[in-house]
Each structure stands twice: as structure tokens, then as C-alpha cells.
GROMACS .gro file of C-alpha atoms in nm:
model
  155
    1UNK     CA    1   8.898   8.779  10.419
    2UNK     CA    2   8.799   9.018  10.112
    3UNK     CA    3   8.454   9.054  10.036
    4UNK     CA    4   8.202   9.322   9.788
    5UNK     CA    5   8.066   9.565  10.023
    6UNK     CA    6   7.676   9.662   9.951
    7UNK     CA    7   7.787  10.064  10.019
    8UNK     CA    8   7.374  10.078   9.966
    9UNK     CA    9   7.321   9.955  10.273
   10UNK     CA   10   7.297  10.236  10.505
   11UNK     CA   11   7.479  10.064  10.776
   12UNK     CA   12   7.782   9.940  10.563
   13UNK     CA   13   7.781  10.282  10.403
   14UNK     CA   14   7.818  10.410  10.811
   15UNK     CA   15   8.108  10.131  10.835
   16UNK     CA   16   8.289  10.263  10.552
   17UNK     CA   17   8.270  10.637  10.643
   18UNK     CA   18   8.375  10.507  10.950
   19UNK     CA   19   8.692  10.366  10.868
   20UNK     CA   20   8.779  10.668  10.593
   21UNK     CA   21   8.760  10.903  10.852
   22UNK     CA   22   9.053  10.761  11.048
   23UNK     CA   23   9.238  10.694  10.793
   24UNK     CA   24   9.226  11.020  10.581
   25UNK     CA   25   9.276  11.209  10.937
   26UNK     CA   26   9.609  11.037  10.936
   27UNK     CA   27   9.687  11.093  10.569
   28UNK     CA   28   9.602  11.462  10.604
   29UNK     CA   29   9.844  11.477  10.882
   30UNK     CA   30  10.095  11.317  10.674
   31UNK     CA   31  10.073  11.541  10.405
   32UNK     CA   32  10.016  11.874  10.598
   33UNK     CA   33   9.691  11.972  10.494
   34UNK     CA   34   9.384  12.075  10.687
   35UNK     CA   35   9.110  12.117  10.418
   36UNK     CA   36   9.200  11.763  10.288
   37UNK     CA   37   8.887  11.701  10.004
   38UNK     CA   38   8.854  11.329  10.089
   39UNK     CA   39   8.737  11.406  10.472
   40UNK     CA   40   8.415  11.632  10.342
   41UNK     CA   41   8.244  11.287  10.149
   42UNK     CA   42   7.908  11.212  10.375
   43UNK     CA   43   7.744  10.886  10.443
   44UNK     CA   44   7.494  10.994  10.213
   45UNK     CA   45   7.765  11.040   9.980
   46UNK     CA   46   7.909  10.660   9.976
   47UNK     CA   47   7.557  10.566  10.010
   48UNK     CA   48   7.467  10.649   9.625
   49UNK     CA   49   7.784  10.608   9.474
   50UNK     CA   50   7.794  10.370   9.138
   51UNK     CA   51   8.193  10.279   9.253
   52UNK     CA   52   8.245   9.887   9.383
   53UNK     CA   53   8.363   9.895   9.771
   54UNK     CA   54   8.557   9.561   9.862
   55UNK     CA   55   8.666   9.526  10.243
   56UNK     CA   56   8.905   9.282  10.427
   57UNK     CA   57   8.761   9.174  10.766
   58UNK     CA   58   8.955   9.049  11.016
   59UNK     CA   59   8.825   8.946  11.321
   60UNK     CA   60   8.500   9.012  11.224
   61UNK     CA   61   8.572   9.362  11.202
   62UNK     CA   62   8.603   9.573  10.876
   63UNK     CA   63   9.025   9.658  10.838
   64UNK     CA   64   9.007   9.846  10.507
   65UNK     CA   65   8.856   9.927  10.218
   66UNK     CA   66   8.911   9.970   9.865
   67UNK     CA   67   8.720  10.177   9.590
   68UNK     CA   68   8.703  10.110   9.272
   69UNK     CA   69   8.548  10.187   8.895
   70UNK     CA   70   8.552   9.963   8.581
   71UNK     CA   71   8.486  10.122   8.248
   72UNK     CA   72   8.580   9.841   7.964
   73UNK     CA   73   8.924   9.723   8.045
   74UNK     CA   74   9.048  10.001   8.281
   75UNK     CA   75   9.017   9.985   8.677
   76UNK     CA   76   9.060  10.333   8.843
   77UNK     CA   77   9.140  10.297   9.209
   78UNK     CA   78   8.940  10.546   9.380
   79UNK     CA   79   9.018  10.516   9.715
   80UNK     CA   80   9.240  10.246   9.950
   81UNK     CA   81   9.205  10.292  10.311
   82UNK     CA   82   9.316  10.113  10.638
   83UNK     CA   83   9.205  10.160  10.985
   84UNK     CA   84   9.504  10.317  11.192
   85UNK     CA   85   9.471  10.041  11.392
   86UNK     CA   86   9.540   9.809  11.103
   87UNK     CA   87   9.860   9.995  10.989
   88UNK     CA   88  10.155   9.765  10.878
   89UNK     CA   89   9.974   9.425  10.851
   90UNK     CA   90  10.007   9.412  10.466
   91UNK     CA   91   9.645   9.431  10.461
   92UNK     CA   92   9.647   9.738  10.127
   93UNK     CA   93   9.884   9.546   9.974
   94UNK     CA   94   9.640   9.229  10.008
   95UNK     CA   95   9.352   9.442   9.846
   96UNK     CA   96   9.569   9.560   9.550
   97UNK     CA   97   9.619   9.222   9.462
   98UNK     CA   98   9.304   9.059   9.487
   99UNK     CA   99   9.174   9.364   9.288
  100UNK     CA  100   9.457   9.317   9.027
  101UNK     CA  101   9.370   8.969   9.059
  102UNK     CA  102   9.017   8.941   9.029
  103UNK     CA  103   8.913   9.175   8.736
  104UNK     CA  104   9.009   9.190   8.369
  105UNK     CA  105   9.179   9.497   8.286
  106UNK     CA  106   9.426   9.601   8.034
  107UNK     CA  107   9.541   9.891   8.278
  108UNK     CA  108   9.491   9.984   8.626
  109UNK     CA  109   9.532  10.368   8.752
  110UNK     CA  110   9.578  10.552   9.101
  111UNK     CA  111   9.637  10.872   9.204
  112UNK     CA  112   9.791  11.045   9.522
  113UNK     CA  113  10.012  11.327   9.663
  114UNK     CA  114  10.312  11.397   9.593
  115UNK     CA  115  10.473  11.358   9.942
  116UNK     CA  116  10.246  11.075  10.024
  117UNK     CA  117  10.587  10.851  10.031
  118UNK     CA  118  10.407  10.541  10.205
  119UNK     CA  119  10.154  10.510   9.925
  120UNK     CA  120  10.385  10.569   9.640
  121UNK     CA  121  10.604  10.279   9.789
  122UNK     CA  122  10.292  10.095   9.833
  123UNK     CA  123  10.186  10.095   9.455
  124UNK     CA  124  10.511  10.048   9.308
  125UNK     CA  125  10.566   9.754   9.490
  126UNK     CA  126  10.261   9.600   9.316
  127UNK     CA  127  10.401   9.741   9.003
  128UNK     CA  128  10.267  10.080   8.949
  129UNK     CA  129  10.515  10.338   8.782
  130UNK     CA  130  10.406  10.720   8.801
  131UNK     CA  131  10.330  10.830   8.483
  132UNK     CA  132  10.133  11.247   8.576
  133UNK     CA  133  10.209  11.501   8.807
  134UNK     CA  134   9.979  11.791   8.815
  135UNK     CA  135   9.837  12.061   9.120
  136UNK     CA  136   9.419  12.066   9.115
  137UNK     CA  137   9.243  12.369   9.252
  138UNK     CA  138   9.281  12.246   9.607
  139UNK     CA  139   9.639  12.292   9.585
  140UNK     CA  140   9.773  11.924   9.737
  141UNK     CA  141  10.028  11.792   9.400
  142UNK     CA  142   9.900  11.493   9.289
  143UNK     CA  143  10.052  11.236   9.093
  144UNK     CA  144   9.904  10.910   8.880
  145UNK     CA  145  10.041  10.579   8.847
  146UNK     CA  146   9.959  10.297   8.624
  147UNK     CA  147  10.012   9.906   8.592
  148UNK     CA  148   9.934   9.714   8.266
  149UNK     CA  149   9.814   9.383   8.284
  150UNK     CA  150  10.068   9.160   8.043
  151UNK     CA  151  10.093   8.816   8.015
  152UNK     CA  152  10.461   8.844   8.154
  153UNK     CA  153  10.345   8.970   8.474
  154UNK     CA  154  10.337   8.781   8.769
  155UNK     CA  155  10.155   8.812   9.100
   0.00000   0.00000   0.00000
């Protein structure tokens, strides 16, 4: 089940630190990096930020999470994590879709690095096609992919 997550809630915001955590730990490892900038974000930090959190629970626990924003018709996905624990049950792919699914947009965007092969795979299966490569100041290449929303395109 996919529901809005109240990140306000000090608790939930606990939950969802929780669960990006474990996951970034494993993408860090993935990607070789220690200093990986998605690992430093506090409680505090989820707690006051404007971005909408959606989770899939299963079993009454919280799987995953995904972050996004909305400005007029585009969706940026901030962040799409899965607890280790939840790896390779389609759950990411279930949250791309119901995002994709539930909001108006005219395009959706996501970034990640360059060798992060699962993710890449991930978002081109839901129709994502990379379309920037760049290196920030941290140093991990990054790359963006879009999706526009056309009437031709089917879920």
C-alpha cells in the first residue's frame, strides 16, 4: 500500500531517516564513496522539508520511500529509497508509477550516479532516457533523466 507521509511528524520523520540510512549505506557501497552527501541529511532535516514523502507499507512496516517536488507541471524526484531488506520486490518500481500515475506533469526528472547501474535500469524501464551528465563539487558523476507525459504513453 502507498500512502502521503506527514515527514512533520517527528516520528515519521525518525521512520524515514530510518529507512534512508540503510539504503544510502548500500548505495554508497555500490558506488565507492565514503563521504556520500545523502547520508549527512538529519531528522531535523526531513522534519522541515517543503518536498512530499509517499511510502509503501507492507506488513505494516514502512518498505520505501519516495521524495518528491511539484513546481507547475514538472515533478523532480528527489529521492527513492528501499529498505535492504525490501530489495528486489518491485516495490521502487511500484512508487514510480503511482507517482507517474497520480500527478499531472508535463515532465518528470531524476538524477543519479553514473555507475549507479541498478537505478539507471530502474528509470528507464519506466521510461526515463538520460538526457545530463555533469561532476558537482563532491566529485560522484551524476547524470539526469527525464520522462514526458504524452498521451501515447502507456502505464
Amino acid at each position: 500500500m502507498i500512502k502521503k507521509l506527514d515527514n512533520s511528524n517527528a516520528e515519521v520523520a525518525s521512520q524515514i531517516f530510518t529507512i534512508f540510512q540503510k539504503s544510502y549505506k548500500v548505495e554508497a557501497q555500490l558506488i565507492d564513496i565514503i563521504d556520500f552527501p545523502p547520508l549527512s541529511r538529519s531528522v531535523q532535516h526531513i522534519e522541515s522539508s517543503k518536498t512530499l514523502f509517499y511510502g509503501f507499507i507492507e506488513n505494516k512496516n514502512l518498505a520505501a520511500i519516495i521524495e518528491i517536488s511539484i513546481k507547475d507541471e514538472l515533478i523532480e524526484i528527489d529521492s527513492l529509497t528501499v529498505d535492504p531488506s525490501y530489495f528486489r520486490k518491485g516495490i521502487a518500481g511500484k512508487l514510480i508509477r503511482y507517482i507517474l500515475s497520480t500527478f499531472k506533469f508535463s515532465e518528470a526528472i531524476v538524477e543519479t550516479a553514473v555507475v549507479n547501474e541498478p537505478a539507471i535500469t530502474l528509470y528507464k524501464k519506466h521510461g526515463f532516457v538520460e538526457f545530463k551528465r555533469w561532476t558537482p563539487d563532491h566529485g560522484i558523476q551524476k547524470l539526469a533523466m527525464i520522462v514526458k507525459d504524452t498521451p501515447l504513453k502507456q502505464s
